[in-house]
Amino acid sequence: MSNWRHKPRTDRELNQLVAPVNQVIRWLKTRRGFIIGVGILKGGTGKSTTSLYLALYCALVLNLDVAIVDTDDNSQSLSRWYAMHLAMGDKIPFTLIEHPTKGKDAIPLKKRLKSIRGQYDVVIVDLGGGDKETFIDLCEKARLLFMPSAPSGWETDRIQATLQTAASAARINLDGLDVYNFFVKCDFGSTLAEEEREAMALDLSEEDEDFIQPPFLHPYFDISKAPHHIRSWNAIPKRGDLEEWGLLIRHAMKGIIEEDEAA
């Protein structure tokens, strides 16, 4: 379990919050081209790490065909990680697609997604730090948007602006867009996560009359400050390292699946 301080008291309590693995697999397999965005209009909030772990979970545990679209022209962290591990002879279980947002080879992200989505079960888009136009394209096409950040005002100060941009772009998303904040790099021996959630709600609601309450995932699904996250640059995370990311995506998928099956 990712957040031990908020650990569910029973397996039944946990299972009420997440979709069963087999249900997630069946649902995604029959809806090829499910797009997950990972983005916030700010750099350095853990987007590439989140994209990597979600892709590994979907590929290794759910056995899905997965692609990551790297839109980050500045750092290209995932593209460099991918090239390095290919050179090392590592078996990478997902496809990496580079998406330049500048220069002669640049095309709109929505055009890129349209051309590739039928080739994969899941497409995960790693958004660059502050490219608003690419973020808007992402929100128009994705079904699920994760907004990771550490529990610190240094990382969460752009969440409200990101939410407002996402809400505007999602108006023309034909499938609908579910958006979730969650915290990464969490030390569960402290109360930083709870304090930051309260501070964000208080500060943003006072400053902005159009305040949108940050749609945080349940605190059970905050992501730990685990050593394997730091080591993941040099070593591909193992299957056992993916559990908390699997719970996170199963939690987010539960509502989407239930909504779809009720329609």
Coordinates of C-alpha atoms in Angstrom, one line a residue:
M1 CA 0.0 0.0 0.0
S2 CA 1.3 3.4 -0.9
N3 CA 0.2 5.6 2.0
W4 CA 0.6 3.5 5.2
R5 CA -0.7 6.2 7.5
H6 CA -4.0 6.1 5.6
K7 CA -4.0 2.4 5.0
P8 CA -7.5 0.9 4.6
R9 CA -8.5 -1.2 7.6
T10 CA -9.6 -4.1 5.5
D11 CA -9.1 -5.5 2.0
R12 CA -12.8 -5.0 1.5
E13 CA -12.5 -1.3 2.2
L14 CA -9.6 -1.0 -0.3
N15 CA -11.5 -3.0 -2.9
Q16 CA -14.4 -0.6 -2.7
L17 CA -12.1 2.2 -3.9
V18 CA -10.4 0.4 -6.8
A19 CA -11.5 -1.4 -9.9
P20 CA -10.5 -5.1 -10.1
V21 CA -7.4 -5.7 -12.3
N22 CA -9.3 -8.0 -14.7
Q23 CA -12.1 -5.5 -15.1
V24 CA -9.5 -2.8 -16.0
I25 CA -7.8 -5.1 -18.5
R26 CA -11.0 -6.1 -20.2
W27 CA -12.3 -2.5 -20.4
L28 CA -9.1 -1.1 -21.9
K29 CA -8.7 -4.0 -24.3
T30 CA -12.1 -3.3 -25.8
R31 CA -11.5 0.5 -26.0
R32 CA -8.2 0.6 -27.8
G33 CA -6.5 4.0 -27.7
F34 CA -7.3 5.1 -24.2
I35 CA -5.4 8.3 -23.6
I36 CA -3.9 9.2 -20.2
G37 CA -2.4 12.7 -19.8
V38 CA 0.2 13.5 -17.2
G39 CA 0.6 17.2 -16.9
I40 CA 0.6 20.4 -15.0
L41 CA 1.6 23.8 -16.3
K42 CA 4.8 23.8 -14.3
G43 CA 8.1 22.0 -14.6
G44 CA 9.7 19.6 -12.1
T45 CA 6.6 18.1 -10.5
G46 CA 7.2 14.4 -11.2
K47 CA 5.4 14.1 -14.6
S48 CA 8.1 12.0 -16.3
T49 CA 8.4 9.6 -13.3
T50 CA 4.6 9.3 -13.2
S51 CA 4.4 8.6 -16.9
L52 CA 7.2 5.9 -16.6
Y53 CA 5.6 4.1 -13.7
L54 CA 2.1 4.2 -15.2
A55 CA 3.4 2.8 -18.5
L56 CA 5.3 0.0 -16.8
Y57 CA 2.3 -1.0 -14.7
C58 CA 0.0 -1.0 -17.8
A59 CA 2.6 -3.0 -19.8
L60 CA 4.0 -5.4 -17.2
V61 CA 1.0 -6.0 -14.9
L62 CA -2.0 -5.4 -17.2
N63 CA -0.2 -6.8 -20.3
L64 CA -1.4 -4.0 -22.5
D65 CA 0.2 -2.4 -25.6
V66 CA 1.4 0.9 -24.3
A67 CA 3.1 4.0 -25.8
I68 CA 4.4 7.1 -24.1
V69 CA 4.4 10.4 -26.0
D70 CA 7.2 12.6 -24.8
T71 CA 6.2 16.2 -25.5
D72 CA 9.0 17.8 -23.3
D73 CA 11.3 19.7 -25.7
N74 CA 13.3 21.1 -22.9
S75 CA 14.5 18.2 -20.8
Q76 CA 13.4 15.2 -22.9
S77 CA 13.9 13.1 -19.8
L78 CA 11.9 10.1 -21.0
S79 CA 13.5 10.1 -24.4
R80 CA 17.0 10.2 -22.9
W81 CA 16.0 7.4 -20.4
Y82 CA 14.6 5.3 -23.2
A83 CA 17.7 5.7 -25.5
M84 CA 20.1 5.0 -22.6
H85 CA 18.3 1.7 -21.7
L86 CA 18.1 0.6 -25.3
A87 CA 21.8 1.1 -25.5
M88 CA 22.3 -0.9 -22.3
G89 CA 20.4 -3.8 -23.9
D90 CA 17.4 -3.6 -21.5
K91 CA 14.0 -4.8 -22.6
I92 CA 11.6 -1.9 -22.5
P93 CA 8.0 -3.1 -22.5
F94 CA 6.5 0.1 -24.0
T95 CA 7.0 2.3 -27.1
L96 CA 8.4 5.8 -26.8
I97 CA 7.2 8.4 -29.3
E98 CA 8.9 11.8 -29.4
H99 CA 6.6 14.7 -30.1
P100 CA 8.5 17.9 -30.8
T101 CA 6.4 21.0 -30.1
K102 CA 8.9 23.4 -31.8
G103 CA 10.8 23.4 -35.1
K104 CA 10.1 22.1 -38.6
D105 CA 8.9 18.6 -37.4
A106 CA 6.4 20.0 -35.0
I107 CA 2.7 19.1 -35.4
P108 CA -0.2 19.7 -33.1
L109 CA -0.5 17.1 -30.4
K110 CA -4.1 16.3 -31.3
K111 CA -3.0 15.4 -34.8
R112 CA -0.3 13.1 -33.4
L113 CA -2.7 11.4 -31.1
K114 CA -5.2 10.9 -33.9
S115 CA -2.6 9.1 -36.0
I116 CA -1.4 6.7 -33.3
R117 CA -4.2 6.0 -30.8
G118 CA -5.5 3.0 -32.7
Q119 CA -2.1 1.3 -32.6
Y120 CA -2.0 0.9 -28.8
D121 CA -4.3 -0.1 -25.9
V122 CA -3.1 2.9 -23.8
V123 CA -1.3 6.1 -24.8
I124 CA 0.3 8.1 -22.0
V125 CA 1.2 11.7 -22.8
D126 CA 4.0 13.2 -20.7
L127 CA 3.4 17.0 -20.9
G128 CA 6.3 19.4 -20.9
G129 CA 6.7 21.9 -18.2
G130 CA 4.7 24.9 -19.5
D131 CA 3.5 24.5 -23.1
K132 CA 0.0 25.7 -22.8
E133 CA -1.1 24.9 -26.4
T134 CA 0.1 21.3 -26.1
F135 CA -1.7 21.0 -22.8
I136 CA -5.0 22.3 -24.4
D137 CA -4.7 19.7 -27.1
L138 CA -4.1 17.0 -24.5
C139 CA -7.2 18.0 -22.6
E140 CA -9.3 17.9 -25.7
K141 CA -8.3 14.3 -26.5
A142 CA -7.4 12.5 -23.2
R143 CA -10.0 10.6 -21.1
L144 CA -8.0 10.9 -17.9
L145 CA -5.5 13.5 -16.7
F146 CA -3.2 13.1 -13.7
M147 CA -1.6 16.2 -12.2
P148 CA 1.2 15.1 -9.9
S149 CA 3.0 17.4 -7.5
A150 CA 4.9 17.2 -4.3
P151 CA 3.2 18.5 -1.1
S152 CA 4.8 21.9 -1.2
G153 CA 3.6 25.3 -2.3
W154 CA 6.7 25.4 -4.6
E155 CA 5.1 22.7 -6.7
T156 CA 1.3 23.3 -6.2
D157 CA 1.2 27.0 -7.1
R158 CA 0.2 26.4 -10.7
I159 CA -2.5 23.8 -10.0
Q160 CA -5.4 26.3 -10.1
A161 CA -4.4 27.8 -13.4
T162 CA -3.9 24.3 -14.8
L163 CA -7.3 23.2 -13.7
Q164 CA -9.0 26.3 -15.3
T165 CA -7.2 25.6 -18.6
A166 CA -8.2 22.0 -18.5
A167 CA -11.8 22.8 -17.7
S168 CA -11.9 25.2 -20.7
A169 CA -10.3 22.7 -23.1
A170 CA -12.4 19.8 -21.9
R171 CA -15.6 21.4 -23.0
I172 CA -15.0 20.1 -26.5
N173 CA -13.8 16.7 -25.4
L174 CA -16.4 14.3 -26.7
D175 CA -15.5 11.5 -24.3
G176 CA -15.3 13.7 -21.2
L177 CA -12.1 14.3 -19.1
D178 CA -11.6 13.1 -15.5
V179 CA -8.9 15.2 -13.8
Y180 CA -7.1 14.2 -10.6
N181 CA -4.4 15.7 -8.4
F182 CA -2.2 13.5 -6.3
F183 CA 0.9 14.0 -4.3
V184 CA 4.3 12.3 -5.0
K185 CA 7.5 12.2 -3.0
C186 CA 5.4 11.8 0.2
D187 CA 7.0 11.2 3.6
F188 CA 4.2 9.4 5.4
G189 CA 5.9 10.1 8.8
S190 CA 4.8 13.7 8.4
T191 CA 1.5 15.6 7.9
L192 CA 2.8 17.6 4.9
A193 CA 0.2 16.2 2.5
E194 CA -2.8 17.0 4.6
E195 CA -1.4 20.5 5.4
E196 CA -0.8 21.3 1.8
R197 CA -4.3 20.1 0.7
E198 CA -5.8 22.4 3.3
A199 CA -3.6 25.3 2.5
M200 CA -4.3 25.1 -1.3
A201 CA -8.1 25.0 -0.7
L202 CA -7.9 28.0 1.6
D203 CA -5.5 30.2 -0.4
L204 CA -7.0 29.6 -3.8
S205 CA -10.6 30.0 -2.7
E206 CA -9.7 33.4 -1.1
E207 CA -7.8 34.7 -4.1
D208 CA -10.0 33.5 -7.0
E209 CA -13.8 33.9 -7.1
D210 CA -13.8 31.3 -9.9
F211 CA -12.1 28.8 -7.6
I212 CA -12.2 25.2 -8.7
Q213 CA -11.7 22.7 -5.9
P214 CA -8.6 20.6 -6.7
P215 CA -9.9 17.1 -7.4
F216 CA -7.5 15.2 -5.3
L217 CA -7.4 11.4 -5.4
H218 CA -8.1 9.7 -2.0
P219 CA -5.1 10.1 0.3
Y220 CA -4.8 6.3 0.2
F221 CA -3.2 6.8 -3.2
D222 CA -0.6 9.4 -2.6
I223 CA 2.8 8.1 -3.8
S224 CA 5.7 7.4 -1.4
K225 CA 9.1 8.9 -1.4
A226 CA 10.5 5.4 -2.2
P227 CA 14.2 4.8 -3.0
H228 CA 13.3 3.0 -6.3
H229 CA 11.9 6.2 -7.7
I230 CA 15.4 7.8 -7.5
R231 CA 17.1 4.7 -8.8
S232 CA 14.7 4.4 -11.7
W233 CA 17.0 6.5 -13.9
N234 CA 19.7 3.9 -13.9
A235 CA 17.6 0.7 -13.4
I236 CA 14.2 -0.2 -14.8
P237 CA 11.7 -0.5 -11.9
K238 CA 10.7 -4.0 -11.0
R239 CA 7.2 -5.3 -11.0
G240 CA 7.1 -5.1 -7.2
D241 CA 7.8 -1.4 -7.4
L242 CA 4.7 -0.8 -9.3
E243 CA 2.0 -1.7 -6.8
E244 CA 1.2 1.8 -5.5
W245 CA 1.0 3.2 -9.1
G246 CA -1.3 0.3 -9.9
L247 CA -3.6 1.2 -7.0
L248 CA -3.7 4.8 -8.2
I249 CA -4.7 4.0 -11.7
R250 CA -7.2 1.4 -10.6
H251 CA -8.8 4.0 -8.3
A252 CA -9.1 6.6 -11.1
M253 CA -10.4 3.9 -13.6
K254 CA -13.1 2.8 -11.2
G255 CA -15.3 5.8 -11.7
I256 CA -14.7 5.9 -15.5
I257 CA -15.6 2.2 -15.9
E258 CA -18.7 2.5 -13.8
E259 CA -19.9 5.7 -15.6
D260 CA -19.4 4.0 -19.0
E261 CA -21.2 0.8 -18.0
A262 CA -24.1 2.7 -16.6
A263 CA -24.6 4.7 -19.8

